[in-house]
Coordinates of C-alpha atoms and ligand atoms in Angstrom, one line a residue:
M105 CA 14.6 23.2 4.1
S106 CA 17.4 23.0 1.5
Q107 CA 20.9 21.7 1.8
T108 CA 23.8 23.8 0.6
N109 CA 23.9 24.0 -3.2
T110 CA 26.9 22.4 -4.9
A111 CA 26.9 23.1 -8.6
E112 CA 27.8 19.6 -9.9
R113 CA 25.3 17.8 -7.7
P114 CA 21.9 17.2 -9.3
E115 CA 19.1 18.9 -7.4
L116 CA 16.2 16.8 -6.2
L117 CA 12.8 17.7 -4.8
V118 CA 11.7 15.4 -2.0
V119 CA 7.9 15.5 -1.7
A120 CA 7.3 13.2 1.2
P121 CA 8.8 12.4 4.6
L122 CA 11.5 9.8 3.9
M123 CA 13.3 7.3 6.2
P124 CA 16.4 8.9 7.7
F125 CA 18.8 6.4 6.1
L126 CA 17.4 7.2 2.7
M127 CA 17.5 10.9 3.3
E128 CA 21.1 10.7 4.5
A129 CA 22.2 8.7 1.4
L130 CA 20.5 11.2 -0.9
C131 CA 22.1 14.1 0.9
R132 CA 25.5 12.6 0.3
E133 CA 25.0 12.6 -3.5
Y134 CA 22.5 15.3 -4.3
T135 CA 21.3 18.8 -3.3
I136 CA 18.1 18.0 -1.6
H137 CA 15.1 20.4 -1.3
D138 CA 12.8 18.7 1.3
R139 CA 9.2 19.6 0.7
I140 CA 10.2 23.2 -0.1
H141 CA 7.2 23.5 -2.5
V142 CA 4.9 23.3 0.5
S143 CA 7.0 24.9 3.2
D144 CA 8.4 27.9 1.2
P145 CA 6.6 28.4 -2.1
A146 CA 8.6 31.6 -2.8
A147 CA 12.0 29.8 -2.4
F148 CA 10.6 26.9 -4.4
G149 CA 10.0 29.2 -7.3
G150 CA 13.7 30.0 -7.3
V151 CA 15.0 26.4 -7.3
A152 CA 12.2 24.8 -9.4
P153 CA 14.0 25.4 -12.8
R154 CA 17.0 23.4 -11.5
I155 CA 15.2 20.4 -10.1
R156 CA 16.2 17.3 -12.0
G157 CA 14.6 14.6 -9.9
V158 CA 11.6 14.1 -7.6
V159 CA 11.6 11.6 -4.8
A160 CA 8.2 10.5 -3.5
N161 CA 6.7 7.8 -1.4
G162 CA 3.6 5.6 -2.0
E163 CA 1.2 8.1 -0.4
A164 CA 2.7 11.3 -1.8
K165 CA 1.1 13.4 -4.5
V166 CA 3.1 14.4 -7.7
P167 CA 0.3 16.0 -9.7
R168 CA 0.5 17.3 -13.3
E169 CA 0.7 20.9 -12.0
L170 CA 3.8 20.1 -10.0
I171 CA 5.5 18.3 -12.9
A172 CA 4.7 21.3 -15.1
Q173 CA 6.5 23.6 -12.6
L174 CA 9.7 21.6 -13.1
P175 CA 11.1 22.2 -16.6
A176 CA 14.4 20.4 -16.0
L177 CA 12.7 17.3 -14.5
E178 CA 14.3 14.0 -15.7
V179 CA 13.1 11.3 -13.3
I180 CA 10.6 10.6 -10.5
S181 CA 11.6 7.9 -8.0
V182 CA 8.9 6.5 -5.7
F183 CA 9.7 4.8 -2.4
G184 CA 6.9 2.2 -2.6
V185 CA 5.3 -0.1 -5.2
G186 CA 2.0 1.9 -5.4
Y187 CA 2.4 5.1 -7.3
D188 CA -1.2 6.2 -7.6
G189 CA -0.3 9.6 -6.2
V190 CA 2.0 10.3 -9.2
D191 CA 0.5 11.5 -12.5
V192 CA 2.4 9.0 -14.5
A193 CA 0.7 10.0 -17.8
A194 CA 1.8 13.6 -17.3
A195 CA 5.4 12.5 -16.5
H196 CA 5.5 10.2 -19.5
E197 CA 4.1 12.9 -21.8
R198 CA 7.2 14.9 -20.8
G199 CA 9.5 11.9 -21.3
V200 CA 10.1 11.7 -17.6
P201 CA 10.3 8.0 -16.4
V202 CA 8.8 7.0 -13.0
T203 CA 10.4 4.2 -10.9
N204 CA 8.9 2.3 -7.9
T205 CA 10.0 -0.5 -5.6
P206 CA 8.3 -3.7 -6.6
E207 CA 9.1 -7.2 -5.3
V208 CA 11.2 -6.3 -2.2
L209 CA 8.0 -5.7 -0.1
N210 CA 6.0 -8.7 -1.3
D211 CA 6.7 -10.8 1.7
D212 CA 6.0 -8.1 4.3
V213 CA 2.7 -7.1 2.8
A214 CA 1.6 -10.7 2.4
D215 CA 2.6 -11.5 6.0
L216 CA 0.5 -8.6 7.2
A217 CA -2.5 -9.6 5.1
I218 CA -2.4 -13.1 6.6
G219 CA -1.8 -11.6 10.0
L220 CA -4.8 -9.3 9.8
M221 CA -6.9 -12.2 8.5
I222 CA -6.0 -14.3 11.5
A223 CA -6.2 -11.4 14.0
V224 CA -9.7 -10.5 13.0
A225 CA -11.0 -14.0 12.7
R226 CA -9.4 -15.3 15.9
R227 CA -10.0 -11.9 17.6
I228 CA -6.4 -11.7 18.8
P229 CA -6.6 -7.9 19.8
Q230 CA -9.8 -8.5 21.7
A231 CA -8.3 -11.5 23.4
D232 CA -5.3 -9.5 24.4
R233 CA -7.5 -6.8 25.9
F234 CA -9.5 -9.5 27.7
V235 CA -6.4 -10.7 29.5
R236 CA -5.1 -7.3 30.2
A237 CA -8.4 -6.2 31.7
N238 CA -8.3 -9.3 33.9
E239 CA -11.6 -10.5 32.6
W240 CA -10.4 -14.1 32.3
P241 CA -11.1 -15.1 35.9
N242 CA -14.7 -14.2 35.3
G243 CA -15.0 -16.9 32.6
P244 CA -13.8 -17.8 29.1
I245 CA -13.8 -15.5 26.1
A246 CA -16.3 -16.1 23.3
L247 CA -15.3 -18.5 20.5
S248 CA -13.9 -17.2 17.3
R249 CA -13.7 -18.2 13.6
K250 CA -11.4 -20.9 12.2
V251 CA -9.1 -19.8 9.4
T252 CA -7.3 -23.0 8.3
G253 CA -9.3 -24.7 5.5
G254 CA -11.4 -21.6 4.9
R255 CA -12.2 -20.2 1.4
L256 CA -10.0 -17.2 0.4
G257 CA -10.7 -14.7 -2.3
V258 CA -7.8 -12.5 -3.5
V259 CA -8.8 -9.3 -5.3
G260 CA -5.7 -8.5 -7.4
M261 CA -3.5 -11.6 -8.1
G262 CA -0.2 -9.7 -8.9
R263 CA 3.1 -10.0 -7.1
I264 CA 1.7 -9.5 -3.6
G265 CA -1.5 -11.3 -4.3
Q266 CA 0.5 -14.4 -5.3
A267 CA 2.6 -14.1 -2.2
I268 CA -0.6 -14.1 -0.1
A269 CA -2.0 -17.1 -2.0
H270 CA 1.3 -19.0 -1.4
R271 CA 0.9 -18.4 2.3
A272 CA -2.8 -19.3 2.4
A273 CA -2.0 -22.6 0.7
A274 CA -0.1 -23.6 3.8
F275 CA -3.3 -23.0 5.7
N276 CA -5.1 -25.4 3.4
M277 CA -7.3 -22.6 2.2
E278 CA -9.3 -23.0 -1.0
I279 CA -8.0 -20.1 -3.1
A280 CA -9.9 -18.1 -5.8
Y281 CA -9.2 -14.6 -7.2
T282 CA -10.3 -11.8 -9.4
A283 CA -8.3 -9.3 -11.6
R284 CA -9.1 -7.8 -15.0
S285 CA -7.7 -10.8 -16.7
P286 CA -7.1 -14.4 -15.6
R287 CA -3.6 -15.7 -15.2
P288 CA -3.5 -19.1 -17.0
N289 CA -0.3 -20.1 -15.2
L290 CA -1.9 -20.1 -11.8
N291 CA -3.9 -23.0 -10.5
Y292 CA -6.5 -20.9 -8.6
T293 CA -10.2 -20.4 -9.7
Y294 CA -10.7 -17.1 -11.5
Y295 CA -13.9 -14.9 -11.1
P296 CA -14.5 -12.0 -13.4
D297 CA -15.4 -9.5 -10.7
A298 CA -15.2 -8.9 -7.0
A299 CA -18.9 -9.5 -6.3
S300 CA -19.0 -13.0 -7.8
L301 CA -15.7 -13.8 -6.0
A302 CA -17.0 -12.4 -2.6
A303 CA -20.1 -14.6 -2.9
V304 CA -18.1 -17.8 -2.7
V305 CA -15.4 -17.0 0.0
D306 CA -15.1 -16.6 3.7
F307 CA -12.2 -14.1 3.6
L308 CA -11.7 -11.5 0.9
I309 CA -8.2 -9.9 0.7
V310 CA -7.9 -6.8 -1.4
I311 CA -4.4 -6.2 -3.0
T312 CA -4.9 -4.2 -6.2
P313 CA -3.3 -0.8 -7.0
G314 CA -5.2 2.3 -6.0
G315 CA -6.2 5.1 -8.4
A316 CA -9.1 5.7 -10.7
G317 CA -9.2 2.1 -12.1
T318 CA -10.1 0.6 -8.7
R319 CA -11.8 3.4 -6.9
G320 CA -14.8 2.2 -4.8
M321 CA -14.5 -1.3 -6.3
I322 CA -15.4 -3.0 -3.0
D323 CA -18.8 -1.4 -2.7
A324 CA -22.1 -2.3 -0.9
R325 CA -22.9 -4.9 -3.5
V326 CA -19.6 -6.7 -2.9
L327 CA -19.9 -6.5 0.8
K328 CA -23.5 -7.9 0.7
A329 CA -22.1 -10.8 -1.4
L330 CA -19.4 -11.5 1.1
G331 CA -22.2 -11.9 3.7
P332 CA -22.6 -12.0 7.4
D333 CA -20.0 -14.7 8.0
G334 CA -17.4 -13.0 5.7
Y335 CA -14.4 -11.0 6.5
L336 CA -12.8 -8.2 4.4
I337 CA -9.0 -7.5 4.6
N338 CA -7.7 -4.4 2.8
V339 CA -4.0 -4.0 2.4
A340 CA -4.3 -2.3 -1.0
R341 CA -5.3 1.4 -0.8
G342 CA -8.2 3.0 1.1
S343 CA -9.6 4.3 -2.1
V344 CA -10.4 0.7 -3.4
V345 CA -13.1 0.3 -0.7
D346 CA -16.2 2.4 -0.4
Q347 CA -15.5 3.4 3.2
P348 CA -18.9 4.6 4.2
A349 CA -20.4 1.4 2.7
L350 CA -17.9 -0.6 4.7
I351 CA -18.8 1.2 7.9
D352 CA -22.5 0.5 7.3
A353 CA -21.8 -3.1 6.5
L354 CA -19.8 -3.6 9.7
R355 CA -22.4 -1.8 11.8
N356 CA -25.4 -3.7 10.4
G357 CA -23.9 -7.2 10.4
V358 CA -23.8 -7.3 6.6
I359 CA -20.2 -8.7 7.0
A360 CA -18.6 -10.3 10.1
G361 CA -15.5 -8.1 10.4
A362 CA -12.6 -6.4 8.7
G363 CA -8.9 -6.1 8.9
L364 CA -7.7 -2.8 7.5
D365 CA -4.2 -1.4 6.9
V366 CA -5.3 1.4 4.6
F367 CA -7.9 4.1 4.8
V368 CA -9.5 6.8 2.6
N369 CA -8.1 9.9 4.3
E370 CA -4.9 8.6 6.0
P371 CA -3.8 9.2 8.7
N372 CA -7.4 10.1 9.7
V373 CA -9.5 7.1 10.5
P374 CA -13.3 7.6 11.0
E375 CA -14.4 7.5 14.7
E376 CA -17.0 4.9 13.7
L377 CA -14.3 2.5 12.6
R378 CA -12.1 3.2 15.6
A379 CA -15.0 2.4 18.0
M380 CA -16.0 -0.9 16.4
L381 CA -15.0 -4.2 18.0
N382 CA -15.2 -6.4 14.8
V383 CA -12.3 -4.6 13.1
V384 CA -8.5 -4.8 13.4
L385 CA -6.9 -1.6 12.3
T386 CA -3.2 -1.0 11.5
P387 CA -1.6 2.3 10.3
H388 CA -0.5 1.4 6.8
I389 CA 2.4 -0.8 7.9
G390 CA 2.2 -3.3 5.1
S391 CA 5.9 -2.9 4.2
G392 CA 6.8 -1.5 7.6
T393 CA 9.7 -3.6 8.7
K394 CA 13.2 -2.2 9.1
Q395 CA 14.6 -4.8 6.7
T396 CA 12.0 -4.1 3.9
R397 CA 12.1 -0.4 4.3
E398 CA 15.9 -0.4 3.9
A399 CA 15.5 -2.6 0.8
M400 CA 13.0 -0.1 -0.6
G401 CA 15.2 2.8 0.3
Q402 CA 18.1 1.1 -1.5
L403 CA 16.1 0.5 -4.6
T404 CA 14.7 4.1 -4.6
F405 CA 18.3 5.3 -4.4
D406 CA 19.7 2.8 -6.9
N407 CA 17.1 3.9 -9.5
L408 CA 18.2 7.5 -9.1
R409 CA 21.9 6.6 -9.3
A410 CA 21.3 4.5 -12.4
H411 CA 19.5 7.5 -14.0
F412 CA 22.2 10.1 -13.2
S413 CA 25.0 7.8 -14.3
G414 CA 23.3 7.1 -17.6
K415 CA 22.5 3.4 -16.9
P416 CA 19.1 1.7 -17.5
L417 CA 16.6 2.2 -14.7
L418 CA 16.2 -0.9 -12.5
T419 CA 12.4 -0.8 -12.0
P420 CA 10.7 1.7 -14.2
V421 CA 6.9 1.9 -14.1
D422 CA 5.3 0.9 -17.5
A423 CA 4.2 3.6 -19.9
Ligands
NAP15 P1 0.9 -5.8 -9.2 O1 1.9 -6.9 -9.3 O2 0.9 -4.8 -10.3 O3 -0.5 -6.5 -9.0 C1 -1.7 -5.8 -9.1 C2 -2.9 -6.8 -9.3 O4 -4.1 -6.1 -9.3 C3 -2.8 -7.5 -10.7 O5 -3.2 -8.9 -10.4 C4 -3.8 -6.8 -11.6 O6 -4.2 -7.7 -12.5 C5 -4.8 -6.4 -10.5 N1 -5.6 -5.2 -10.9 C6 -5.1 -4.0 -11.4 N2 -6.2 -3.2 -11.7 C7 -7.3 -3.9 -11.4 C8 -8.7 -3.6 -11.5 N3 -9.1 -2.4 -12.0 N4 -9.6 -4.6 -11.2 C9 -9.2 -5.8 -10.7 N5 -7.9 -6.1 -10.6 C10 -6.9 -5.2 -10.9 O7 1.1 -5.0 -7.8 P2 1.7 -5.5 -6.4 O8 3.1 -5.3 -6.4 O9 1.1 -6.8 -6.1 O10 1.0 -4.3 -5.5 C11 -0.4 -4.2 -5.4 C12 -0.7 -3.0 -4.7 O11 -0.6 -3.2 -3.3 C13 0.1 -1.7 -4.9 O12 -0.2 -1.0 -6.1 C14 -0.3 -0.9 -3.6 O13 -1.4 -0.1 -3.9 C15 -0.6 -2.0 -2.6 N6 0.4 -2.0 -1.5 C16 0.1 -1.7 -0.2 C17 1.0 -1.8 0.8 C18 0.7 -1.5 2.2 O14 1.5 -1.0 2.9 N7 -0.5 -1.8 2.7 C19 2.3 -2.0 0.5 C20 2.7 -2.4 -0.9 C21 1.7 -2.3 -1.8 P3 -4.8 -7.2 -14.0 O15 -3.8 -6.3 -14.5 O16 -5.1 -8.5 -14.7 O17 -6.1 -6.5 -13.6

């Protein structure tokens, strides 16, 4: 679907479903072609030479082939902090900057990570179902796992990882982390890899970027190291966890449970996971509050406006 073309307005290709308030704001300033490359490839061929900007979200794909079809492309603005779906190298080769929405979502994603950790350990969804099914009069529900004072491992101690650690400190947790390099300014114990970290914690929260660098990083070996009393929380990307290995580990008691906001082939979640009682599953809602999505939309918009008015980008992704 394309809005009416007005000559002076830059033309943008939107490659993902966007929140209505962002779409409305974009339509006021730009000529928008909403996913026309998928819905009407013939019409896309006609407008492609005029497309000056691409708007994506954290899950959208902007591959090298698409970038190559847009000779007038000047900027790619991603609604989300993760941009693993965008071929940043291909964009930068063309001199096309990519922007994302860091910082504004740290609190929400950290809140959800802590929420999932407590939900899976204290079995809140199961307890809710127990009450609704009126099982309570038949006797008490089984005991659960204490969170406060537990040992937490954070895989990826960046902006969100630090927001998670800050919250965990209020739960008197012992905090350790892994990343490719230690952060000397942080007072948490560093481990060089996920397996050695998993071996010394009760809860392992994964919050790295997705993409080739982290694919399958949480594998059978890491899960074995986490052990039968350990819980995995993934709020990063589905690709960071070897999902079949996770299903095996959950099924065979290799780990105690998992809280998962992200999956390999979203929005499709394997039936095995959906049937398990020792998991808490959420549909990629890490940043999904009205307040934060509006802040992300504003930053996505402001980056585009900065670009098209010749000002420095607010949050460009590093080359
Ligand atoms: P960030 O500030 O860039 O932090 C990323 C952290 O991961 C850094 O500590 C980095 O440290 C580490 N890291 C990167 N590659 C690694 C590797 N190969 N092995 C081990 N550690 C690695 O990013 P952020 O803003 O915290 O966001 C992190 C990610 O969260 C995003 O990229 C996105 O995928 C995910 N996210 C999910 C949701 C959701 O809805 N569930 C919402 C927002 C973000 P080193 O560079 O030292 O390795």
